Short mmCIF file of C-alpha atoms and ligand atoms in Angstrom, two decimals:
data_model
loop_
_atom_site.label_atom_id
_atom_site.label_comp_id
_atom_site.label_asym_id
_atom_site.label_seq_id
_atom_site.Cartn_x
_atom_site.Cartn_y
_atom_site.Cartn_z
CA UNK A 1 31.34 -8.71 -10.02
CA UNK A 2 30.50 -5.87 -12.32
CA UNK A 3 26.77 -4.68 -13.31
CA UNK A 4 26.81 -6.50 -16.37
CA UNK A 5 27.63 -9.65 -14.74
CA UNK A 6 24.92 -9.14 -12.28
CA UNK A 7 22.30 -8.69 -14.99
CA UNK A 8 23.42 -11.76 -17.03
CA UNK A 9 22.96 -13.94 -14.06
CA UNK A 10 19.94 -12.27 -13.45
CA UNK A 11 18.17 -12.81 -16.87
CA UNK A 12 19.56 -16.25 -16.75
CA UNK A 13 17.97 -17.42 -13.40
CA UNK A 14 15.61 -14.69 -11.70
CA UNK A 15 11.79 -14.21 -12.53
CA UNK A 16 11.24 -11.00 -10.89
CA UNK A 17 7.97 -10.45 -9.47
CA UNK A 18 5.54 -8.04 -11.50
CA UNK A 19 8.00 -8.11 -14.33
CA UNK A 20 7.75 -8.70 -18.11
CA UNK A 21 10.70 -11.26 -17.83
CA UNK A 22 11.53 -11.12 -21.71
CA UNK A 23 12.02 -7.17 -22.01
CA UNK A 24 13.73 -6.98 -18.76
CA UNK A 25 16.28 -9.40 -19.96
CA UNK A 26 16.68 -7.82 -22.78
CA UNK A 27 16.82 -4.40 -21.11
CA UNK A 28 19.12 -5.54 -17.90
CA UNK A 29 17.94 -4.82 -14.30
CA UNK A 30 19.42 -1.83 -11.93
CA UNK A 31 21.30 -3.48 -9.40
CA UNK A 32 20.96 -1.76 -6.04
CA UNK A 33 23.76 -2.40 -3.61
CA UNK A 34 23.56 -0.64 -0.53
CA UNK A 35 21.24 2.21 1.23
CA UNK A 36 21.29 4.99 3.80
CA UNK A 37 18.67 7.26 4.85
CA UNK A 38 16.39 7.96 2.19
CA UNK A 39 18.97 7.29 -0.41
CA UNK A 40 19.87 3.99 -2.38
CA UNK A 41 23.01 3.62 -4.52
CA UNK A 42 23.31 1.06 -7.55
CA UNK A 43 26.26 -0.81 -8.43
CA UNK A 44 27.63 1.91 -11.19
CA UNK A 45 27.63 4.34 -8.30
CA UNK A 46 24.64 6.44 -8.80
CA UNK A 47 22.92 7.61 -5.38
CA UNK A 48 19.04 7.83 -5.78
CA UNK A 49 16.77 9.51 -3.80
CA UNK A 50 14.12 6.66 -2.84
CA UNK A 51 10.70 8.68 -3.51
CA UNK A 52 9.01 5.09 -2.54
CA UNK A 53 10.64 4.05 0.54
CA UNK A 54 11.14 0.92 -1.20
CA UNK A 55 7.66 -0.52 -1.77
CA UNK A 56 6.02 1.67 0.50
CA UNK A 57 7.28 0.31 3.43
CA UNK A 58 10.74 1.58 4.49
CA UNK A 59 9.08 4.23 6.94
CA UNK A 60 12.21 4.58 8.96
CA UNK A 61 14.76 4.68 6.23
CA UNK A 62 17.76 2.47 5.61
CA UNK A 63 20.88 1.95 7.75
CA UNK A 64 19.33 1.77 11.17
CA UNK A 65 21.67 -0.06 13.13
CA UNK A 66 19.11 -0.15 16.09
CA UNK A 67 17.25 -2.77 13.82
CA UNK A 68 20.01 -4.60 12.89
CA UNK A 69 21.06 -4.94 16.50
CA UNK A 70 17.26 -6.16 17.38
CA UNK A 71 17.60 -8.82 14.63
CA UNK A 72 21.26 -9.99 15.84
CA UNK A 73 20.23 -10.25 19.36
CA UNK A 74 17.09 -11.99 18.88
CA UNK A 75 19.04 -14.41 16.16
CA UNK A 76 21.20 -15.23 18.96
CA UNK A 77 18.50 -15.74 21.87
CA UNK A 78 16.00 -17.78 19.60
CA UNK A 79 16.08 -17.50 15.81
CA UNK A 80 12.88 -19.62 15.32
CA UNK A 81 9.96 -20.86 16.94
CA UNK A 82 6.61 -21.36 16.26
CA UNK A 83 3.32 -20.12 17.98
CA UNK A 84 1.34 -23.21 16.93
CA UNK A 85 0.31 -25.75 19.36
CA UNK A 86 -0.05 -23.72 22.73
CA UNK A 87 3.37 -22.17 22.42
CA UNK A 88 4.48 -18.21 22.46
CA UNK A 89 7.85 -16.63 22.74
CA UNK A 90 8.46 -13.01 24.47
CA UNK A 91 9.10 -11.14 21.19
CA UNK A 92 5.55 -11.96 19.57
CA UNK A 93 3.70 -11.38 22.89
CA UNK A 94 5.48 -7.98 23.52
CA UNK A 95 4.46 -6.86 19.74
CA UNK A 96 0.83 -8.16 20.35
CA UNK A 97 0.72 -5.81 23.10
CA UNK A 98 2.58 -2.67 21.55
CA UNK A 99 0.18 -3.04 18.51
CA UNK A 100 -2.77 -3.12 20.48
CA UNK A 101 -1.64 -0.04 22.26
CA UNK A 102 -1.27 1.97 19.26
CA UNK A 103 -4.36 0.68 17.54
CA UNK A 104 -8.19 2.01 18.30
CA UNK A 105 -9.44 1.02 21.36
CA UNK A 106 -11.90 -1.32 20.38
CA UNK A 107 -9.08 -3.41 18.76
CA UNK A 108 -7.16 -5.70 21.10
CA UNK A 109 -6.20 -8.73 19.47
CA UNK A 110 -3.37 -9.70 16.73
CA UNK A 111 -3.05 -12.54 14.48
CA UNK A 112 0.65 -12.62 12.79
CA UNK A 113 1.04 -13.30 9.18
CA UNK A 114 4.42 -13.26 6.71
CA UNK A 115 3.17 -10.49 4.57
CA UNK A 116 0.10 -8.61 3.64
CA UNK A 117 -1.02 -10.93 1.03
CA UNK A 118 -1.41 -13.43 3.66
CA UNK A 119 -2.87 -10.80 6.10
CA UNK A 120 -5.68 -10.61 3.39
CA UNK A 121 -6.08 -14.49 3.01
CA UNK A 122 -6.39 -14.52 6.78
CA UNK A 123 -9.18 -11.85 6.60
CA UNK A 124 -11.27 -13.77 3.92
CA UNK A 125 -11.24 -17.05 6.03
CA UNK A 126 -11.71 -14.49 9.38
CA UNK A 127 -14.96 -12.62 8.08
CA UNK A 128 -16.72 -16.01 6.61
CA UNK A 129 -15.86 -17.83 9.78
CA UNK A 130 -17.22 -15.05 11.91
CA UNK A 131 -20.64 -15.31 10.39
CA UNK A 132 -21.16 -18.86 10.15
CA UNK A 133 -20.40 -18.79 13.88
CA UNK A 134 -23.05 -16.21 14.27
CA UNK A 135 -25.59 -18.35 12.64
CA UNK A 136 -25.52 -16.55 9.35
CA UNK A 137 -23.09 -18.97 7.12
CA UNK A 138 -25.03 -17.40 3.99
CA UNK A 139 -23.00 -14.03 4.39
CA UNK A 140 -20.03 -14.86 2.47
CA UNK A 141 -19.83 -12.09 -0.18
CA UNK A 142 -16.98 -9.61 0.09
CA UNK A 143 -17.14 -6.64 -1.44
CA UNK A 144 -14.00 -4.56 -2.61
CA UNK A 145 -13.07 -1.87 -5.33
CA UNK A 146 -12.17 -1.68 -8.69
CA UNK A 147 -8.42 -0.81 -8.89
CA UNK A 148 -7.85 -1.68 -5.29
CA UNK A 149 -4.57 -3.70 -4.29
CA UNK A 150 -4.84 -6.40 -1.57
CA UNK A 151 -1.99 -8.49 -2.65
CA UNK A 152 -0.77 -11.26 -4.94
CA UNK A 153 -1.91 -14.77 -3.24
CA UNK A 154 -5.02 -16.19 -4.71
CA UNK A 155 -7.30 -14.67 -2.33
CA UNK A 156 -5.24 -11.30 -2.50
CA UNK A 157 -5.44 -10.95 -6.08
CA UNK A 158 -9.43 -11.91 -5.99
CA UNK A 159 -10.12 -9.11 -3.12
CA UNK A 160 -7.92 -6.59 -5.34
CA UNK A 161 -9.84 -5.18 -8.21
CA UNK A 162 -6.98 -4.75 -10.56
CA UNK A 163 -7.93 -6.19 -14.00
CA UNK A 164 -4.95 -7.56 -15.64
CA UNK A 165 -4.18 -9.64 -12.73
CA UNK A 166 -7.76 -11.19 -12.60
CA UNK A 167 -6.72 -11.60 -16.39
CA UNK A 168 -4.17 -14.28 -15.32
CA UNK A 169 -4.18 -17.53 -13.36
CA UNK A 170 -7.83 -17.70 -12.72
CA UNK A 171 -10.37 -18.92 -11.78
CA UNK A 172 -10.28 -16.58 -8.99
CA UNK A 173 -11.91 -17.08 -5.51
CA UNK A 174 -15.72 -17.00 -5.61
CA UNK A 175 -17.91 -14.46 -4.15
CA UNK A 176 -16.19 -11.30 -4.26
CA UNK A 177 -17.81 -8.32 -5.83
CA UNK A 178 -16.02 -4.89 -6.53
CA UNK A 179 -17.54 -1.61 -7.03
CA UNK A 180 -16.88 1.96 -7.90
CA UNK A 181 -13.36 3.43 -6.90
CA UNK A 182 -13.31 7.08 -5.28
CA UNK A 183 -11.06 8.23 -8.08
CA UNK A 184 -11.95 11.91 -8.67
CA UNK A 185 -9.78 12.63 -11.28
CA UNK A 186 -10.33 9.79 -13.14
CA UNK A 187 -14.12 9.05 -12.76
CA UNK A 188 -15.56 11.96 -11.37
CA UNK A 189 -14.01 15.18 -12.88
CA UNK A 190 -15.17 14.41 -16.52
CA UNK A 191 -18.90 14.79 -15.36
CA UNK A 192 -17.80 18.04 -13.88
CA UNK A 193 -19.35 17.15 -10.52
CA UNK A 194 -17.85 18.54 -7.31
CA UNK A 195 -15.61 15.67 -5.78
CA UNK A 196 -18.24 15.49 -2.27
CA UNK A 197 -21.19 14.77 -4.56
CA UNK A 198 -18.87 12.12 -6.40
CA UNK A 199 -17.73 10.65 -3.00
CA UNK A 200 -21.38 10.06 -2.18
CA UNK A 201 -22.01 8.64 -5.43
CA UNK A 202 -19.39 5.83 -4.96
CA UNK A 203 -20.97 5.36 -1.44
CA UNK A 204 -24.04 4.76 -3.29
CA UNK A 205 -22.65 2.29 -5.70
CA UNK A 206 -21.64 0.35 -2.62
CA UNK A 207 -25.22 0.32 -1.38
CA UNK A 208 -26.86 -0.43 -4.60
CA UNK A 209 -24.16 -3.72 -4.75
CA UNK A 210 -25.25 -4.63 -1.17
CA UNK A 211 -28.92 -4.50 -2.39
CA UNK A 212 -28.09 -6.40 -5.48
CA UNK A 213 -26.51 -9.49 -3.62
CA UNK A 214 -28.88 -9.37 -0.45
CA UNK A 215 -27.64 -7.83 2.40
CA UNK A 216 -27.97 -11.36 4.14
CA UNK A 217 -25.29 -12.39 1.70
CA UNK A 218 -22.61 -9.96 2.34
CA UNK A 219 -20.12 -10.30 4.95
CA UNK A 220 -17.42 -7.52 4.86
CA UNK A 221 -16.59 -4.54 2.87
CA UNK A 222 -12.75 -4.09 2.11
CA UNK A 223 -10.57 -1.00 1.05
CA UNK A 224 -7.39 0.56 1.82
CA UNK A 225 -8.05 4.19 3.47
CA UNK A 226 -5.94 5.95 0.31
CA UNK A 227 -5.41 3.40 -2.28
CA UNK A 228 -1.87 2.97 -2.67
CA UNK A 229 -1.05 0.87 -5.66
CA UNK A 230 -4.02 1.98 -7.79
CA UNK A 231 -2.54 5.49 -8.14
CA UNK A 232 -2.49 7.28 -4.59
CA UNK A 233 -6.09 7.79 -4.76
CA UNK A 234 -7.27 10.39 -1.66
CA UNK A 235 -10.99 9.86 -1.83
CA UNK A 236 -13.16 13.01 -1.44
CA UNK A 237 -13.99 13.83 2.39
CA UNK A 238 -17.47 13.02 1.82
CA UNK A 239 -16.64 9.15 0.86
CA UNK A 240 -15.68 7.39 4.04
CA UNK A 241 -18.56 8.85 6.48
CA UNK A 242 -21.15 8.15 3.63
CA UNK A 243 -19.60 4.48 3.42
CA UNK A 244 -19.57 3.93 7.38
CA UNK A 245 -23.30 4.96 6.98
CA UNK A 246 -24.02 2.20 4.47
CA UNK A 247 -22.27 -0.47 6.32
CA UNK A 248 -23.67 0.28 9.77
CA UNK A 249 -27.43 0.32 7.91
CA UNK A 250 -26.92 -3.47 6.62
CA UNK A 251 -24.54 -4.91 9.35
CA UNK A 252 -21.69 -5.58 7.21
CA UNK A 253 -18.04 -5.87 8.62
CA UNK A 254 -15.60 -3.19 7.77
CA UNK A 255 -11.96 -4.44 6.89
CA UNK A 256 -9.59 -1.45 6.42
CA UNK A 257 -6.19 -2.56 4.83
CA UNK A 258 -3.48 -0.38 6.42
CA UNK A 259 -0.35 -2.47 4.49
CA UNK A 260 0.49 0.76 3.13
CA UNK A 261 -1.31 3.60 5.45
CA UNK A 262 -0.48 2.01 8.36
CA UNK A 263 2.74 3.04 10.84
CA UNK A 264 2.43 6.91 10.08
CA UNK A 265 1.90 7.12 5.94
CA UNK A 266 -0.92 9.50 6.81
CA UNK A 267 0.20 11.12 9.87
CA UNK A 268 -1.46 8.92 12.46
CA UNK A 269 -0.70 5.38 13.47
CA UNK A 270 -3.02 4.18 11.24
CA UNK A 271 -5.46 5.50 8.21
CA UNK A 272 -8.45 4.36 9.83
CA UNK A 273 -7.68 7.06 12.54
CA UNK A 274 -7.17 9.77 10.14
CA UNK A 275 -10.47 8.99 8.49
CA UNK A 276 -12.36 8.25 11.85
CA UNK A 277 -13.19 4.58 10.96
CA UNK A 278 -13.84 2.06 13.37
CA UNK A 279 -12.77 -1.19 11.51
CA UNK A 280 -13.58 -4.74 12.51
CA UNK A 281 -10.34 -5.83 10.89
CA UNK A 282 -7.30 -4.14 9.84
CA UNK A 283 -4.46 -6.26 7.72
CA UNK A 284 -0.99 -4.75 8.39
CA UNK A 285 2.40 -5.40 6.88
CA UNK A 286 5.30 -2.89 5.55
CA UNK A 287 5.73 -0.03 7.63
CA UNK A 288 5.12 -2.57 10.63
CA UNK A 289 8.91 -3.53 10.58
CA UNK A 290 9.87 -0.44 8.34
CA UNK A 291 10.66 -3.58 5.48
CA UNK A 292 13.69 -4.84 7.39
CA UNK A 293 12.22 -8.32 7.85
CA UNK A 294 8.94 -9.71 6.36
CA UNK A 295 5.91 -9.45 8.73
CA UNK A 296 2.05 -9.11 8.55
CA UNK A 297 -0.80 -9.43 10.51
CA UNK A 298 -4.25 -8.73 11.02
CA UNK A 299 -5.58 -6.39 14.04
CA UNK A 300 -8.63 -7.92 14.91
CA UNK A 301 -11.42 -5.98 16.60
CA UNK A 302 -13.29 -7.11 19.77
CA UNK A 303 -16.67 -8.23 18.09
CA UNK A 304 -14.85 -10.54 15.63
CA UNK A 305 -12.09 -11.36 18.00
CA UNK A 306 -14.45 -12.29 21.08
CA UNK A 307 -16.75 -14.45 18.66
CA UNK A 308 -13.88 -16.47 17.44
CA UNK A 309 -12.18 -17.13 20.74
CA UNK A 310 -15.61 -17.51 22.94
CA UNK A 311 -17.50 -19.77 19.95
CA UNK A 312 -15.22 -21.04 17.42
CA UNK A 313 -13.00 -23.57 18.85
CA UNK A 314 -9.87 -24.09 16.84
CA UNK A 315 -9.32 -22.07 13.94
CA UNK A 316 -7.48 -23.96 11.37
CA UNK A 317 -5.27 -21.19 10.16
CA UNK A 318 -1.68 -20.20 10.47
CA UNK A 319 1.64 -19.96 8.98
CA UNK A 320 5.10 -21.39 9.58
CA UNK A 321 6.55 -17.81 10.19
CA UNK A 322 3.23 -16.24 11.84
CA UNK A 323 4.96 -14.06 14.61
CA UNK A 324 8.20 -14.95 13.74
CA UNK A 325 10.47 -14.03 16.83
CA UNK A 326 13.17 -12.16 14.76
CA UNK A 327 10.72 -10.38 12.62
CA UNK A 328 8.61 -9.49 15.71
CA UNK A 329 11.74 -8.02 17.59
CA UNK A 330 12.61 -5.94 14.70
CA UNK A 331 9.21 -5.03 14.25
CA UNK A 332 8.80 -4.21 17.97
CA UNK A 333 12.20 -1.90 18.08
CA UNK A 334 10.81 -0.22 14.80
CA UNK A 335 7.66 0.71 16.76
CA UNK A 336 9.66 2.10 19.81
CA UNK A 337 11.89 4.14 17.39
CA UNK A 338 8.69 5.87 15.65
CA UNK A 339 7.57 6.81 19.02
CA UNK A 340 10.72 8.00 20.56
CA UNK A 341 11.42 9.94 17.41
CA UNK A 342 7.91 11.46 17.45
CA UNK A 343 7.81 10.54 13.40
CA UNK A 344 3.94 10.03 13.28
CA UNK A 345 3.49 13.43 14.77
CA UNK A 346 6.16 15.05 12.57
CA UNK A 347 4.56 13.55 9.48
CA UNK A 348 1.19 14.85 10.54
CA UNK A 349 2.26 18.48 11.94
CA UNK A 350 5.36 18.98 9.83
CA UNK A 351 6.48 17.14 7.16
CA UNK A 352 3.08 16.46 5.43
CA UNK A 353 1.87 20.14 5.16
CA UNK A 354 5.17 20.81 3.89
CA UNK A 355 5.35 18.19 1.26
CA UNK A 356 1.83 19.37 0.50
CA UNK A 357 2.76 22.99 -0.35
CA UNK A 358 5.47 22.27 -2.61
CA UNK A 359 3.76 19.49 -4.13
CA UNK A 360 0.87 21.37 -4.94
CA UNK A 361 2.99 23.85 -6.80
CA UNK A 362 3.98 21.30 -9.49
CA UNK A 363 0.47 21.72 -10.53
CA UNK A 364 1.48 24.58 -12.64
CA UNK A 365 3.41 22.53 -14.72
CA UNK A 366 2.09 22.05 -18.20
CA UNK A 367 2.07 18.29 -17.79
CA UNK A 368 0.42 18.16 -14.31
CA UNK A 369 -3.48 18.01 -14.51
CA UNK A 370 -3.46 17.02 -10.58
CA UNK A 371 -1.34 17.12 -7.77
CA UNK A 372 -2.55 15.75 -4.58
CA UNK A 373 -1.04 14.62 -1.18
CA UNK A 374 -2.10 13.37 2.39
CA UNK A 375 0.82 13.16 4.58
CA UNK A 376 3.77 11.48 2.79
CA UNK A 377 1.98 9.84 -0.18
CA UNK A 378 1.23 11.81 -3.20
CA UNK A 379 0.52 11.40 -6.77
CA UNK A 380 0.68 13.43 -9.81
CA UNK A 381 -1.68 13.26 -13.11
CA UNK A 382 0.11 13.48 -16.39
CA UNK A 383 -1.91 15.15 -18.79
CA UNK A 384 -1.49 16.44 -22.60
CA UNK A 385 -0.75 20.29 -22.60
CA UNK A 386 -2.48 20.64 -25.49
CA UNK A 387 -5.93 18.76 -24.38
CA UNK A 388 -5.52 18.91 -20.68
CA UNK A 389 -7.03 15.38 -20.84
CA UNK A 390 -4.84 12.15 -20.92
CA UNK A 391 -2.17 11.13 -23.63
CA UNK A 392 -2.80 8.00 -25.73
CA UNK A 393 -1.69 5.50 -23.49
CA UNK A 394 0.52 4.04 -26.38
CA UNK A 395 2.65 7.05 -25.51
CA UNK A 396 3.54 5.56 -22.26
CA UNK A 397 4.14 8.97 -20.94
CA UNK A 398 4.14 7.60 -17.21
CA UNK A 399 6.66 4.96 -18.00
CA UNK A 400 8.88 7.74 -19.57
CA UNK A 401 8.82 9.94 -16.82
CA UNK A 402 9.52 7.30 -14.51
CA UNK A 403 12.36 6.23 -16.34
CA UNK A 404 13.90 9.92 -16.57
CA UNK A 405 13.18 10.40 -13.02
CA UNK A 406 15.44 7.33 -12.03
CA UNK A 407 17.89 8.36 -14.53
CA UNK A 408 17.89 12.17 -12.72
CA UNK A 409 18.35 10.20 -9.26
CA UNK A 410 14.64 9.79 -7.89
CA UNK A 411 12.46 6.63 -7.66
CA UNK A 412 9.06 7.90 -8.20
CA UNK A 413 6.84 5.06 -9.47
CA UNK A 414 4.11 5.35 -12.50
CA UNK A 415 0.72 3.64 -12.70
CA UNK A 416 -0.22 4.46 -16.10
CA UNK A 417 0.04 8.15 -16.46
CA UNK A 418 -0.22 8.85 -12.42
CA UNK A 419 3.08 9.23 -10.98
CA UNK A 420 3.37 8.42 -7.13
CA UNK A 421 5.81 9.00 -4.20
CA UNK A 422 5.71 7.63 -0.73
CA UNK A 423 8.99 8.47 0.61
CA UNK A 424 10.59 7.51 3.87
CA UNK A 425 8.82 9.11 7.00
CA UNK A 426 12.57 10.36 7.99
CA UNK A 427 12.66 12.52 4.81
CA UNK A 428 13.83 16.19 6.11
CA UNK A 429 12.48 19.20 4.33
CA UNK A 430 15.88 19.93 2.58
CA UNK A 431 15.31 16.38 0.98
CA UNK A 432 11.82 17.23 -0.17
CA UNK A 433 12.95 19.93 -1.54
CA UNK A 434 15.68 17.57 -3.26
CA UNK A 435 12.55 15.34 -4.30
CA UNK A 436 10.56 18.29 -5.85
CA UNK A 437 13.54 19.86 -7.70
CA UNK A 438 14.08 16.02 -9.42
CA UNK A 439 10.35 15.57 -10.23
CA UNK A 440 10.05 18.97 -11.55
CA UNK A 441 13.26 18.49 -14.11
CA UNK A 442 11.99 14.60 -14.88
CA UNK A 443 8.68 16.57 -15.60
CA UNK A 444 10.46 19.03 -18.08
CA UNK A 445 12.32 16.23 -19.55
CA UNK A 446 9.48 14.23 -20.15
CA UNK A 447 7.48 16.87 -21.98
CA UNK A 448 10.41 17.68 -24.13
CA UNK A 449 10.37 14.34 -25.22
CA UNK A 450 6.73 13.90 -25.78
CA UNK A 451 6.50 17.11 -27.52
CA UNK A 452 9.40 17.00 -29.74
CA UNK A 453 8.42 16.30 -33.33
CA UNK A 454 11.49 14.56 -34.67
CA UNK A 455 10.90 11.96 -31.44
CA UNK A 456 7.46 11.75 -31.86
CA UNK A 457 7.41 10.85 -35.68
CA UNK A 458 10.26 8.10 -34.79
CA UNK A 459 7.59 6.75 -32.28
CA UNK A 460 4.67 6.73 -35.00
CA UNK A 461 6.94 5.11 -37.59
CA UNK A 462 7.78 2.33 -34.98
CA UNK A 463 4.02 1.64 -34.14
N1 LIG B 1 -2.40 -4.64 0.84
C1 LIG B 1 -2.05 -3.51 0.28
C2 LIG B 1 -2.78 -1.98 0.27
C3 LIG B 1 -0.92 -3.51 -0.52
O1 LIG B 1 -0.48 -2.03 -0.66
C4 LIG B 1 0.15 -4.30 -0.35
C5 LIG B 1 1.41 -4.49 -1.08
N2 LIG B 1 1.54 -3.53 -1.98
C6 LIG B 1 -0.59 -5.93 -0.12
C7 LIG B 1 -1.97 -5.67 0.84
C8 LIG B 1 0.09 -7.02 -0.25
O2 LIG B 1 1.42 -6.77 0.93
P1 LIG B 1 2.31 -8.16 0.28
O3 LIG B 1 3.12 -7.51 -0.69
O4 LIG B 1 3.33 -7.86 1.59
O5 LIG B 1 1.99 -9.38 0.17
#
């Protein structure tokens, strides 16, 4: 079959996630056929540097035979068994042990799921159950942040703060509130504040919301250490310490969504370690198996786990694929390889700082208002060189830049006019250089297209 044959079948039968079905049908999707290292290959023979590690998940890179072998072996041994009804199997038990060894010391239990969204559904049920068991059944509100992403199930969407998602398929889960996100470039900068004052202001917005709802009614605060899908938003240094203080003051559980930041993305095993947080619950997924098979879970701190165990009786919650043996075996091998190859420390000590210096240099480009990164996650804020402010959204600058990146052999994602990267953690310095060169070329091409008077005239006459 040729590319066109796949595209015809694709548009006839496949409803893609997060896609305008009609326009994709007209355009035709790009068919990815194989991958190795940090590169994907499409059906037209193009080799493309995957600056997004799939969807922030292929931490060990593509084509790792050890992971394939772990899956094959486990498939032969025990392809499926559940862990409902007083059963377990070796891979799930060993994976739980290994995760707990890597997690902060006060975390000693894991609940497994099939994805990050299911992990956050589990979080919602767990935190409300915890407070009910503590004799505080009114503590039901969960506070999240605007523009947060916590998944696409009903609970995931409700916990997330994405306005376009909230607008579809409601009503949402009740008793979830959203507060200001610590996005300095978008929300703080125009006021001319310093970033740390802005970070404290965002923490104060959390406190104000707690007081508005009544602290006796608030169960938990949920947040990503660095907001990923929202735009690789790295909070000001003042933000997390101030948030920690607020939560301690009012006895509110902290849920740190590690689905993107976990397993080395920020140069530590968990984003919580980087920011010195002590979460009560940590939802995980993605990098847990480097995306080779679907698996997620919730790392549960002692405070919540002991209450659920000692006082809770049966918790009526779980999934057919909770702790699936083949997914668990692959995750276990993935953790073993990350450790054996020193991947996480290399991100912290070498690749993260190297990317930071190269990435920051893109800030001199006329189209870039800010370049930021931490570990191996980064963002570029696109601005109109004439004003230093955002382009008119109708110009679609980010989407244009993303398409030009793809055409130039690099996957970089756009969130509005924020360009983001999150490459595999096994990327080399040379490959980082290649990523930067391709990003710069795409910025040049985008600038040329956005400022070409003939093209602009055509766009205006169309709109
Ligand atoms: N939480 C965060 C922070 C995420 O980035 C994502 C996925 N992008 C999820 C949860 C949901 O995970 P999944 O797509 O595996 O359900």
